PDB file of C-alpha atoms in Angstrom:
ATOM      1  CA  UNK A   9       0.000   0.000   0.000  1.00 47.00           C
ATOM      2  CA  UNK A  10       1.270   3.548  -1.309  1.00 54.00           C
ATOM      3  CA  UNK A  11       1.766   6.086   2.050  1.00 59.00           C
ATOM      4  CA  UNK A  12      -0.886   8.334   2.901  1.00 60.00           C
ATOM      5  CA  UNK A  13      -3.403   6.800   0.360  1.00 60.00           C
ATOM      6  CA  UNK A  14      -6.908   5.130   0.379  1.00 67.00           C
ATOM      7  CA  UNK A  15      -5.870   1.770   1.721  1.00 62.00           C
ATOM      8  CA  UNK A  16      -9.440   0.509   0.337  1.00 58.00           C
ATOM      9  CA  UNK A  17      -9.225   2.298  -2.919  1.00 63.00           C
ATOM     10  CA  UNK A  18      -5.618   1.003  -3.409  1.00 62.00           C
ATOM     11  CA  UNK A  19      -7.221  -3.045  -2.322  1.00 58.00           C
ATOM     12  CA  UNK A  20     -10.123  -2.814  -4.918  1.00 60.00           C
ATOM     13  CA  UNK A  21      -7.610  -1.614  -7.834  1.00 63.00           C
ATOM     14  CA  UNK A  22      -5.094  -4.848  -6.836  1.00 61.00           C
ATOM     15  CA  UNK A  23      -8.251  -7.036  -6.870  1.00 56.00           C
ATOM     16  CA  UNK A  24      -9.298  -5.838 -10.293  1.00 58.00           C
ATOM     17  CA  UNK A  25      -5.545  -6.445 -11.577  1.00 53.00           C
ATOM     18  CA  UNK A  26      -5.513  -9.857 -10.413  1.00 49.00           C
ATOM     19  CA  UNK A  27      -8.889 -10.143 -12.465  1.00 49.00           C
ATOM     20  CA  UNK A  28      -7.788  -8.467 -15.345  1.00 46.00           C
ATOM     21  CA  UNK A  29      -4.556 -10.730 -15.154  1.00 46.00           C
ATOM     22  CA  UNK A  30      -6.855 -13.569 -14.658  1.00 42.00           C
ATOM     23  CA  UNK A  31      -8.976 -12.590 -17.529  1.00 44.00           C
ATOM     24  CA  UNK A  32      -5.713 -11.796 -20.210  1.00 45.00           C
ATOM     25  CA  UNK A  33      -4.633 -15.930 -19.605  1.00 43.00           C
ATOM     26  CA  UNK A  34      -6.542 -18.366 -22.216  1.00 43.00           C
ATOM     27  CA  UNK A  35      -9.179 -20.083 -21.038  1.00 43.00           C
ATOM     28  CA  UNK A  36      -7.223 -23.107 -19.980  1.00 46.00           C
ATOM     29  CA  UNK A  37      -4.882 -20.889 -17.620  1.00 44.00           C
ATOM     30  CA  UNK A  38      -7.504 -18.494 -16.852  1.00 46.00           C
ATOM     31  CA  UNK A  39      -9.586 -21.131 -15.464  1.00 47.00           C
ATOM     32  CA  UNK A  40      -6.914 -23.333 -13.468  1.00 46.00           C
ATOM     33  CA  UNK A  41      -5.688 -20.225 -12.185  1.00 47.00           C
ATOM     34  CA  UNK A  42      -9.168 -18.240 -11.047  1.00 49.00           C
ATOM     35  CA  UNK A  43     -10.594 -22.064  -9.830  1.00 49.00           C
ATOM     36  CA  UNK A  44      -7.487 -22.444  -7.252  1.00 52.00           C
ATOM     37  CA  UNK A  45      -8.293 -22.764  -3.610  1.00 50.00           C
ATOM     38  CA  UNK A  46      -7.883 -19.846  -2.176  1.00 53.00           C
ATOM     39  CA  UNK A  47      -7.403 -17.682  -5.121  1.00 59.00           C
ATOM     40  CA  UNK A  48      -9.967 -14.594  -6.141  1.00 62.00           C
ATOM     41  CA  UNK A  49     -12.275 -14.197  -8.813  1.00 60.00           C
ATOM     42  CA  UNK A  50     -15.099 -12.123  -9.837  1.00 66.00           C
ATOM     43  CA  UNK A  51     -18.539 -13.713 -10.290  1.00 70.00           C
ATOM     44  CA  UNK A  52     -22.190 -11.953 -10.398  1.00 76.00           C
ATOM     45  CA  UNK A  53     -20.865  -8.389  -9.771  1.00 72.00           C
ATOM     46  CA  UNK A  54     -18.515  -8.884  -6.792  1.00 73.00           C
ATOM     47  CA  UNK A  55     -15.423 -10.605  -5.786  1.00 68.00           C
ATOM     48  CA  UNK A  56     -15.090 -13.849  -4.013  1.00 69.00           C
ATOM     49  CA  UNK A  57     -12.454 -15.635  -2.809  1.00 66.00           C
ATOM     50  CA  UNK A  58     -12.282 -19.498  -3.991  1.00 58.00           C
ATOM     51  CA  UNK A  59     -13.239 -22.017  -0.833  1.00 60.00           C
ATOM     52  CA  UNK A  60     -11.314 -24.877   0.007  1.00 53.00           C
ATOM     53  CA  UNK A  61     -12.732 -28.047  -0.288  1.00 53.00           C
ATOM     54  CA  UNK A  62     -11.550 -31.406   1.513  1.00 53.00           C
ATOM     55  CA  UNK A  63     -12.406 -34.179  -0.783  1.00 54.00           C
ATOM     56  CA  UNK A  64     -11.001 -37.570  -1.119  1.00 56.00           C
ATOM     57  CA  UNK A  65      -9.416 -38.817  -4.570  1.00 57.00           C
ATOM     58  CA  UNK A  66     -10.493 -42.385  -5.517  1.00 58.00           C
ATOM     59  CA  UNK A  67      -8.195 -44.977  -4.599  1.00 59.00           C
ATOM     60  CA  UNK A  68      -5.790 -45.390  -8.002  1.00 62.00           C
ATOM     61  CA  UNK A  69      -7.330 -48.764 -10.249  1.00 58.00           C
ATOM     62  CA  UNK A  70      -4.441 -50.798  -9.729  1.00 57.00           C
ATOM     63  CA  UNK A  71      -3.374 -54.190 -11.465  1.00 48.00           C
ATOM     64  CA  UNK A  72      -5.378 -56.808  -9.590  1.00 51.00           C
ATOM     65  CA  UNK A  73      -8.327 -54.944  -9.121  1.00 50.00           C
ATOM     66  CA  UNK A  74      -9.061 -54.824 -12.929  1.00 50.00           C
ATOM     67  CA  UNK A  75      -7.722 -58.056 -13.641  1.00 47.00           C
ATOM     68  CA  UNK A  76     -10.277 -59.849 -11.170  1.00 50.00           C
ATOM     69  CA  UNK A  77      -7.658 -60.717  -9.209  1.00 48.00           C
ATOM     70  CA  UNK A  78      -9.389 -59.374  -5.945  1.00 48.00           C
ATOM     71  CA  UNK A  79     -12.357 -61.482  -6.020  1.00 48.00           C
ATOM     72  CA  UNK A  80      -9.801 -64.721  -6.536  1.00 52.00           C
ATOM     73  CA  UNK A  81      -8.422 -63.745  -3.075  1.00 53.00           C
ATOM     74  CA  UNK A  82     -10.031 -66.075  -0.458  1.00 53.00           C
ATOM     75  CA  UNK A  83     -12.767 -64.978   1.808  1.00 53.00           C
ATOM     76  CA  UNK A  84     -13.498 -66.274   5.788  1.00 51.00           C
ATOM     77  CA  UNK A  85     -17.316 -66.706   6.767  1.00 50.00           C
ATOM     78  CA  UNK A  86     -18.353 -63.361   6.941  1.00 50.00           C
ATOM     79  CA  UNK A  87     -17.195 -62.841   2.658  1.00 52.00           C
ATOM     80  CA  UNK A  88     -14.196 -60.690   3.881  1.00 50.00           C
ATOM     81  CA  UNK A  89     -11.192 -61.434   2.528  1.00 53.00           C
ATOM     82  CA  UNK A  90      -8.909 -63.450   4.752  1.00 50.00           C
ATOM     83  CA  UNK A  91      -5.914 -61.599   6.243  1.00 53.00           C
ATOM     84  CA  UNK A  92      -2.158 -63.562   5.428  1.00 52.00           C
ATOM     85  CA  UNK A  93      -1.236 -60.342   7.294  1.00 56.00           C
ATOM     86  CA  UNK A  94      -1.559 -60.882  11.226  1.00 60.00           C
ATOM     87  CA  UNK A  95      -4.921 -59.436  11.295  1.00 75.00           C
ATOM     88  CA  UNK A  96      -4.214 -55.972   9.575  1.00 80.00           C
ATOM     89  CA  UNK A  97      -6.654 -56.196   7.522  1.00 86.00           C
ATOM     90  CA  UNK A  98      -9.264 -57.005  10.258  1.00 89.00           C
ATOM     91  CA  UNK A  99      -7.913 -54.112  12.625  1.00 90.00           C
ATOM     92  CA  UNK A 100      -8.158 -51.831   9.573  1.00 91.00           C
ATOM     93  CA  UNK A 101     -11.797 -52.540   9.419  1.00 92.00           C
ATOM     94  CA  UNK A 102     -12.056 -51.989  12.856  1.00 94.00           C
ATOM     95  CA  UNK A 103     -10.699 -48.898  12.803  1.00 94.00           C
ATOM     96  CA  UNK A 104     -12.726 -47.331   9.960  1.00 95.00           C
ATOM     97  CA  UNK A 105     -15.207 -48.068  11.994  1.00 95.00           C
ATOM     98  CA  UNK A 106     -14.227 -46.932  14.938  1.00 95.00           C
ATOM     99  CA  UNK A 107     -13.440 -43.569  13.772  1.00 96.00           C
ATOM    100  CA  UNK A 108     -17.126 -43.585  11.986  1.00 96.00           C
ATOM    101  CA  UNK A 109     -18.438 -44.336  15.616  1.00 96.00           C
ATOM    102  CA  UNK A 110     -15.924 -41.229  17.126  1.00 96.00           C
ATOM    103  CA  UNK A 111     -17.367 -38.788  14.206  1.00 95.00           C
ATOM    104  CA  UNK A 112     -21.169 -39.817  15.448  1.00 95.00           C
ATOM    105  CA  UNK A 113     -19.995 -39.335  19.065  1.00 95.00           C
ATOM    106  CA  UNK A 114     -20.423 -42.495  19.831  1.00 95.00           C
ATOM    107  CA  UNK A 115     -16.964 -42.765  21.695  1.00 95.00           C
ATOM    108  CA  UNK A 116     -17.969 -45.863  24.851  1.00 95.00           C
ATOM    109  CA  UNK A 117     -18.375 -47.816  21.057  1.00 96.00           C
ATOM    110  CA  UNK A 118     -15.622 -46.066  19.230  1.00 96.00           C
ATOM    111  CA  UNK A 119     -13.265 -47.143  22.136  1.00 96.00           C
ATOM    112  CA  UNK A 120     -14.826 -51.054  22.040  1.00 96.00           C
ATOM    113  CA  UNK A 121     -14.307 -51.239  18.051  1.00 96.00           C
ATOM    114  CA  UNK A 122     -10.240 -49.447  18.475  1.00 95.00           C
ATOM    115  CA  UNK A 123      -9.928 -52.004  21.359  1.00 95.00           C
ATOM    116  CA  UNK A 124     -11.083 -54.884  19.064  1.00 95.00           C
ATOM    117  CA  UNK A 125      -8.921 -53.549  16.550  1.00 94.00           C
ATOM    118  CA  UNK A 126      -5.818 -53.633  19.021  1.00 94.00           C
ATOM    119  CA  UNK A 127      -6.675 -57.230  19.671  1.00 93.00           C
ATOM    120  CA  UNK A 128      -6.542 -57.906  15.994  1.00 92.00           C
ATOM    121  CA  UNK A 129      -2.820 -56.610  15.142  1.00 90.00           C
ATOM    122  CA  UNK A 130      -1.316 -55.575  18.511  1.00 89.00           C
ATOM    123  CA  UNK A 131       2.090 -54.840  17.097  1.00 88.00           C
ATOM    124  CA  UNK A 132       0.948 -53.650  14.081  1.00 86.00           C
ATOM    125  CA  UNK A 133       1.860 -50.290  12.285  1.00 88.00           C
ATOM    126  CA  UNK A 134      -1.119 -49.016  13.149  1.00 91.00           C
ATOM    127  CA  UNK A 135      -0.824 -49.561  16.563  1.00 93.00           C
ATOM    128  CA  UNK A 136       0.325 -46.255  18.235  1.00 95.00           C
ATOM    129  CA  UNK A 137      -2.703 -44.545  16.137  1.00 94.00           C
ATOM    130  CA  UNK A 138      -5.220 -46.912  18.243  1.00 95.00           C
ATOM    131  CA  UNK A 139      -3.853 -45.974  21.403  1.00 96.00           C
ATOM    132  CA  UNK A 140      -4.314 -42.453  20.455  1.00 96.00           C
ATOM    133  CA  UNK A 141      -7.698 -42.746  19.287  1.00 96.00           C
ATOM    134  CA  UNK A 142      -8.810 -44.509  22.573  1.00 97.00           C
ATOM    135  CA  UNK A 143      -7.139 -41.819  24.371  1.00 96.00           C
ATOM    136  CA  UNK A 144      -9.376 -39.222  22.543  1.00 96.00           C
ATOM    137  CA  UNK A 145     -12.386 -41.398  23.534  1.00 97.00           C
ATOM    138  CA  UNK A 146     -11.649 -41.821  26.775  1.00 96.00           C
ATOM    139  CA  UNK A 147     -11.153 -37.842  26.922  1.00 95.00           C
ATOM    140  CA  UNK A 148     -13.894 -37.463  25.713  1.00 95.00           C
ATOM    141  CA  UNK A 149     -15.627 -39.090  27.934  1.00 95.00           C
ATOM    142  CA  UNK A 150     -14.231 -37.370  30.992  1.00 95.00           C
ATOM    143  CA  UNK A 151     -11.665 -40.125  31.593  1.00 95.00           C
ATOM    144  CA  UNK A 152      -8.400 -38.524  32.124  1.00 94.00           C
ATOM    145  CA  UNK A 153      -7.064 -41.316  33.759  1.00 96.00           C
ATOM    146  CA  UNK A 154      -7.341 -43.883  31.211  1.00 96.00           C
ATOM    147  CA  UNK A 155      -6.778 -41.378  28.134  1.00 96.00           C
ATOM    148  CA  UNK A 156      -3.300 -40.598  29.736  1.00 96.00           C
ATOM    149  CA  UNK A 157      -2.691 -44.755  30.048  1.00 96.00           C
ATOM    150  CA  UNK A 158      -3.869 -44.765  26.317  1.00 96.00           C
ATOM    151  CA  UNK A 159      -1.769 -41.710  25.568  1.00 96.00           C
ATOM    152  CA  UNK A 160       1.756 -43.466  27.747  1.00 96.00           C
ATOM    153  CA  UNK A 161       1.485 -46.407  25.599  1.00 95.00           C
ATOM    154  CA  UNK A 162       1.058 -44.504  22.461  1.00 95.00           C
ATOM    155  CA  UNK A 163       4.318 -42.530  23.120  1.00 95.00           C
ATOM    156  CA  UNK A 164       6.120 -45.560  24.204  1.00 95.00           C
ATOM    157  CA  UNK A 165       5.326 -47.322  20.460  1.00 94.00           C
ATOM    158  CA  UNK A 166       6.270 -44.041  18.433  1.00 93.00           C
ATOM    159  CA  UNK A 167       8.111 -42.050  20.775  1.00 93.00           C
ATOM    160  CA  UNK A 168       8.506 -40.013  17.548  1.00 93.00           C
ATOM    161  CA  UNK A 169       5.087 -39.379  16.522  1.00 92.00           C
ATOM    162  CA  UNK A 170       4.070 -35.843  17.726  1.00 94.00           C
ATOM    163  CA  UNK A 171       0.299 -36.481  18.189  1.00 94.00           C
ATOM    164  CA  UNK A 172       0.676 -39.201  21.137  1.00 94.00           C
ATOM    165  CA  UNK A 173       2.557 -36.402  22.977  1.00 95.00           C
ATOM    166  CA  UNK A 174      -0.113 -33.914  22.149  1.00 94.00           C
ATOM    167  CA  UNK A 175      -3.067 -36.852  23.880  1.00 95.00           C
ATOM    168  CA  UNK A 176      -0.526 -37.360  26.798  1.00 95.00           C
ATOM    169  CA  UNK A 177      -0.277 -33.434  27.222  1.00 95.00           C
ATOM    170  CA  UNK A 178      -4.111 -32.990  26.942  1.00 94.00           C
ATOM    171  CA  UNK A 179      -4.844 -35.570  29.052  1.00 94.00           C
ATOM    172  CA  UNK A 180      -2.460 -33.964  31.999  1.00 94.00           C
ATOM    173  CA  UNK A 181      -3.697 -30.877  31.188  1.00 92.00           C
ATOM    174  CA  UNK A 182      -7.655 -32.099  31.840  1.00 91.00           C
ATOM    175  CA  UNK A 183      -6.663 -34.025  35.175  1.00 84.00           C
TER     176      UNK A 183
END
């Protein structure tokens, strides 16, 4: 902004060169450009900035899953597939479900389904994430003492990983 002048007048005349700039690009450019997150554009009379949206890409169509390959994979009881991996798969399941149980509020069942998950793969990768989601459930519930238990064992399996610190600290900080 120029010293001493119309800090408004001087905002509007940027915003119309970043329009006009917009504008002078082909349509391609003009369009990838004016469509960014973030960015501004002018639409029905009056300037609006670009929202961010949180959406999930499609899983990438890999090799087995268009050769058939998937549905060749054997299947327990229930039709899921069978897990040659220690019970990942399983605790995976669990924990989607689980953490559709936290968004509903649900967290006495979110809790059960990341605890049934633990049982699945104890040691697995996903392991210190459990912990810390049945640390936030137990939180949330108003049990301090058992998220900070949840939180401990978190940090001790990925002393590394920032967010088990973060449930340990909020979990001190609530008791």
């Amino acid at each position: 902004l120029a010293p001493g002048g119309d800090a408004l007048a001087q905002l509007a005349e940027a915003l119309g060169r970043h329009g006009a700039a917009v504008a002078g690009l082909g349509d391609a450019e003009g369009d990838a450009l004016a469509g960014r997150p973030g960015t501004v554009r002018w639409r029905d009379g009056r300037w609006e900035t670009v929202a961010f949206t949180h959406r999930r890409r499609p899983p990438p169509a890999d090799a087995e899953s268009r050769s058939g390959a998937a549905a060749a994979r054997p299947r327990d009881s229930n039709g899921r597939e069978k897990d040659a991996g220690g019970g990942a798969l399983e605790a995976e399941a669990l924990r989607e479900a689980g953490n559709r149980a936290f968004r509903a509020r649900e967290f006495g069942r979110a809790s059960k389904l990341y605890t049934q998950a633990l049982m699945a793969a104890p040691e697995g990768p996903g392991a210190p994430a459990l912990h810390s989601n049945r640390s936030a459930c137990a939180l949330a519930m108003g049990l301090w003492r058992e998220a900070l238990a949840e939180a401990e064992k978190c940090v001790a399996k990925a002393p590394e990983w920032a967010k088990g610190h973060l449930r340990r600290a909020r979990a001190l900080e609530a008791g």
